[in-house]
XYZ file of C-alpha atoms in Angstrom:
281
model
C 26.893 -133.436 -46.954
C 29.246 -134.864 -49.530
C 30.549 -132.672 -52.348
C 29.483 -133.695 -55.847
C 31.678 -132.704 -58.777
C 30.722 -132.205 -62.406
C 29.666 -135.488 -63.948
C 28.343 -136.874 -60.680
C 31.565 -138.014 -59.001
C 31.449 -137.551 -55.241
C 34.447 -136.604 -53.104
C 34.743 -139.184 -50.291
C 34.883 -137.817 -46.744
C 36.423 -140.382 -44.384
C 36.709 -137.917 -41.478
C 34.201 -135.512 -39.886
C 35.192 -132.734 -42.321
C 36.924 -132.337 -45.654
C 40.514 -131.120 -45.504
C 41.320 -128.478 -48.114
C 45.070 -127.960 -48.448
C 46.226 -124.442 -49.306
C 48.622 -123.917 -52.212
C 49.543 -120.299 -52.924
C 51.126 -119.759 -56.325
C 51.973 -116.234 -55.202
C 55.050 -114.499 -53.818
C 53.199 -112.574 -51.107
C 50.615 -114.729 -49.315
C 50.720 -114.051 -45.583
C 52.030 -117.489 -44.506
C 55.283 -118.373 -46.216
C 54.688 -122.075 -45.564
C 51.774 -122.127 -48.009
C 53.679 -120.595 -50.924
C 54.965 -122.893 -53.611
C 58.761 -123.150 -53.411
C 59.404 -121.415 -56.721
C 57.044 -119.654 -59.094
C 59.580 -120.334 -61.849
C 59.644 -124.110 -61.295
C 56.390 -125.852 -62.097
C 57.866 -129.201 -61.033
C 58.810 -127.942 -57.548
C 55.449 -126.239 -57.158
C 53.608 -129.423 -58.069
C 55.768 -131.450 -55.681
C 54.720 -129.104 -52.875
C 51.039 -129.508 -53.784
C 51.333 -133.281 -54.077
C 52.995 -133.442 -50.661
C 49.731 -132.122 -49.205
C 47.867 -134.917 -50.983
C 50.252 -137.450 -49.460
C 49.574 -135.930 -46.037
C 45.871 -136.523 -46.507
C 44.087 -133.520 -47.959
C 40.815 -134.226 -49.759
C 40.970 -131.109 -51.939
C 43.783 -128.842 -53.110
C 42.891 -125.137 -53.121
C 45.200 -123.246 -55.470
C 45.317 -119.467 -55.620
C 47.433 -117.269 -57.886
C 46.198 -113.908 -56.592
C 46.879 -113.159 -52.930
C 43.922 -111.967 -50.857
C 45.861 -111.230 -47.666
C 45.194 -107.826 -46.066
C 47.039 -105.187 -48.063
C 47.471 -107.303 -51.191
C 47.115 -105.873 -54.686
C 45.005 -107.675 -57.265
C 46.891 -109.078 -60.268
C 45.903 -109.194 -63.922
C 44.274 -112.262 -65.434
C 47.250 -113.048 -67.672
C 49.568 -113.158 -64.659
C 47.086 -115.278 -62.732
C 46.736 -117.737 -65.615
C 50.499 -117.980 -66.118
C 50.987 -118.896 -62.455
C 48.046 -121.253 -62.221
C 47.532 -123.313 -65.354
C 50.973 -124.982 -65.686
C 50.732 -125.974 -62.015
C 47.313 -127.600 -62.440
C 48.497 -129.390 -65.566
C 51.561 -130.735 -63.741
C 49.451 -131.905 -60.784
C 47.133 -133.689 -63.197
C 50.075 -135.695 -64.545
C 50.310 -137.444 -61.178
C 47.030 -137.105 -59.293
C 43.286 -136.881 -59.781
C 42.806 -135.095 -56.429
C 39.953 -132.564 -56.640
C 41.349 -129.088 -57.299
C 39.672 -125.896 -56.171
C 40.750 -122.614 -57.753
C 40.682 -119.356 -55.823
C 39.782 -116.760 -58.458
C 37.289 -113.994 -59.241
C 37.762 -113.980 -63.000
C 35.933 -116.044 -65.621
C 38.847 -116.293 -68.103
C 41.012 -117.694 -65.310
C 38.382 -120.204 -64.199
C 37.644 -121.320 -67.752
C 41.322 -122.009 -68.331
C 41.547 -123.788 -64.980
C 38.603 -126.077 -65.716
C 40.123 -126.922 -69.111
C 43.348 -127.795 -67.287
C 41.502 -130.104 -64.884
C 40.183 -127.977 -62.001
C 36.954 -129.045 -60.296
C 35.736 -126.352 -57.875
C 35.429 -122.556 -57.940
C 36.454 -120.670 -54.787
C 35.280 -117.079 -55.338
C 36.083 -114.577 -52.598
C 33.686 -112.120 -54.266
C 30.748 -114.563 -54.032
C 30.163 -114.222 -57.807
C 29.987 -110.404 -57.648
C 33.213 -109.351 -59.381
C 32.578 -110.959 -62.781
C 29.022 -111.048 -64.115
C 29.851 -114.041 -66.294
C 31.111 -116.214 -63.444
C 27.784 -117.566 -62.211
C 26.539 -118.579 -65.698
C 29.885 -120.241 -66.396
C 29.855 -122.177 -63.116
C 26.297 -123.306 -63.800
C 27.142 -124.487 -67.320
C 30.257 -126.287 -66.073
C 28.211 -127.860 -63.245
C 31.019 -127.266 -60.742
C 30.737 -126.686 -56.985
C 31.064 -123.036 -55.992
C 32.397 -121.583 -52.737
C 30.795 -118.232 -51.896
C 32.767 -116.113 -49.419
C 31.745 -113.032 -47.473
C 34.037 -110.023 -47.356
C 33.800 -106.278 -46.942
C 35.865 -104.177 -49.304
C 38.911 -105.400 -51.205
C 42.032 -107.071 -49.796
C 44.227 -103.980 -50.238
C 42.189 -101.894 -47.774
C 39.703 -104.232 -46.070
C 41.509 -104.259 -42.714
C 42.456 -100.558 -42.651
C 39.255 -99.558 -40.905
C 36.764 -102.445 -40.761
C 33.206 -101.299 -40.128
C 31.212 -102.458 -37.157
C 28.441 -105.044 -37.289
C 25.368 -104.909 -35.114
C 25.079 -108.693 -35.489
C 28.048 -110.118 -37.379
C 26.837 -113.734 -37.690
C 23.332 -112.703 -38.730
C 24.418 -110.061 -41.222
C 27.080 -112.264 -42.783
C 24.722 -115.226 -43.021
C 22.067 -113.001 -44.606
C 24.527 -111.878 -47.266
C 25.674 -115.432 -48.018
C 22.120 -116.705 -48.296
C 21.291 -113.888 -50.714
C 24.308 -114.834 -52.826
C 23.303 -118.497 -52.648
C 19.849 -117.523 -53.924
C 21.504 -115.568 -56.733
C 23.679 -118.559 -57.621
C 20.676 -120.873 -57.639
C 18.813 -118.407 -59.846
C 21.678 -118.647 -62.337
C 21.337 -122.427 -62.459
C 23.894 -123.547 -59.860
C 22.488 -126.486 -57.926
C 21.923 -125.897 -54.218
C 23.912 -128.993 -53.286
C 26.911 -127.511 -55.138
C 26.886 -124.244 -53.186
C 29.342 -123.924 -50.280
C 29.283 -121.025 -47.801
C 32.411 -119.396 -46.340
C 31.884 -116.610 -43.752
C 35.267 -115.119 -44.636
C 37.138 -115.017 -41.352
C 39.442 -111.979 -41.386
C 38.023 -110.333 -44.510
C 36.932 -106.854 -43.433
C 36.071 -107.949 -39.893
C 37.196 -106.895 -36.451
C 38.387 -109.373 -33.835
C 35.022 -109.462 -32.078
C 33.222 -110.127 -35.370
C 35.473 -113.082 -36.181
C 34.915 -114.520 -32.697
C 31.152 -114.137 -33.008
C 31.109 -115.933 -36.359
C 33.178 -118.840 -35.038
C 31.044 -119.117 -31.903
C 27.848 -119.190 -33.976
C 28.973 -121.248 -36.959
C 26.065 -123.585 -36.217
C 23.601 -121.061 -37.672
C 25.484 -121.174 -40.990
C 25.601 -124.967 -40.937
C 21.869 -125.181 -40.283
C 20.832 -123.822 -43.685
C 21.415 -126.915 -45.792
C 24.759 -125.968 -47.318
C 28.278 -127.229 -46.786
C 30.162 -124.653 -44.716
C 33.864 -123.941 -45.145
C 35.980 -122.453 -42.384
C 39.306 -120.843 -43.326
C 40.919 -120.189 -39.956
C 44.442 -121.369 -40.580
C 47.060 -119.204 -38.814
C 44.920 -116.081 -39.216
C 45.250 -112.869 -37.246
C 42.309 -113.670 -34.991
C 44.065 -116.890 -33.919
C 47.105 -114.786 -33.102
C 44.961 -112.367 -31.106
C 43.460 -115.225 -29.129
C 46.826 -116.797 -28.363
C 49.323 -113.960 -28.488
C 51.317 -115.958 -31.063
C 52.956 -114.933 -34.317
C 51.890 -116.531 -37.587
C 54.521 -119.265 -37.341
C 53.264 -120.380 -33.921
C 49.510 -120.530 -34.510
C 49.107 -124.212 -35.320
C 47.680 -125.254 -31.936
C 45.218 -122.363 -31.936
C 44.192 -123.158 -35.496
C 43.524 -126.804 -34.612
C 41.418 -125.816 -31.606
C 39.311 -123.378 -33.627
C 38.959 -125.947 -36.400
C 37.801 -128.648 -34.010
C 35.268 -126.285 -32.446
C 33.972 -125.351 -35.907
C 33.560 -128.973 -37.015
C 31.846 -129.902 -33.751
C 29.332 -127.136 -34.491
C 28.633 -128.045 -38.094
C 31.447 -126.896 -40.394
C 32.161 -129.514 -43.061
C 35.320 -128.189 -44.762
C 38.523 -126.875 -43.188
C 40.846 -124.865 -45.437
C 44.284 -125.292 -43.879
C 48.020 -124.930 -44.300
C 48.818 -127.864 -41.999
C 47.192 -130.931 -43.537
C 48.842 -133.717 -41.556
C 48.071 -132.149 -38.188
C 44.490 -131.353 -39.199
C 43.978 -134.936 -40.300
C 45.187 -136.181 -36.896
C 42.878 -133.753 -35.098
C 39.868 -134.912 -37.116
C 40.767 -138.576 -36.606
C 40.846 -138.061 -32.838
C 37.555 -136.147 -32.945
C 35.974 -138.963 -34.956
C 37.049 -141.566 -32.414
C 35.869 -139.504 -29.460
C 32.450 -138.918 -30.997
C 31.732 -142.601 -31.643
């Protein structure tokens, strides 16, 4: 399915999946390569983001509050100060769709005013009761992610699942129903199973293996696998050496129904999807 923005504009998808390029306006996101070069230089930060557009991303996903394991939440004023000047600078040069990774309505309101298009909420609209009504009124696409706990402690002692794919899908469908009940159109709801968010290795594997059950429910499905711990556990590689594993997991996910890949490595992901497209003709 194609993603429709507010006002009816549709994001083109020339390859088998959308490529969402990660831009972290934070000093502590787990992969240094995704952090903007300098939080104090809006121009340099925007140049980094625009380089991902040049490499071929369809959407920029900008976050100003790290959600890596062990991360502390930041206040909304800090989040806004990191985020809004960057979006404004990007908008001087590009109309690329911008997704904003936030849980807070004041941040998202400011982001939409600055030119953002998509909400990426790791709390699946739970952390701020005003978020769902705002997203509905703004008519923006919404990414709903599954997680257990909060980033600071979620990986300290992740609980066990009897059926990780089924339980996670059940939660996401309940949140999708909630979103729809608040007026968010079904076609604007995107599901993200939240790889690595309060899950053990076996749970992450099970979700990836069974991503088809998520994709079979009539929603776009986002997979955020890029350089994550589970890729390192599969390969025995450190975060800087997980590109090949990330590409393999991404290809598997797209072949089984995922429609959005959230990645650090845009150029390489684009090549992988181009090859997959040719092979599937």
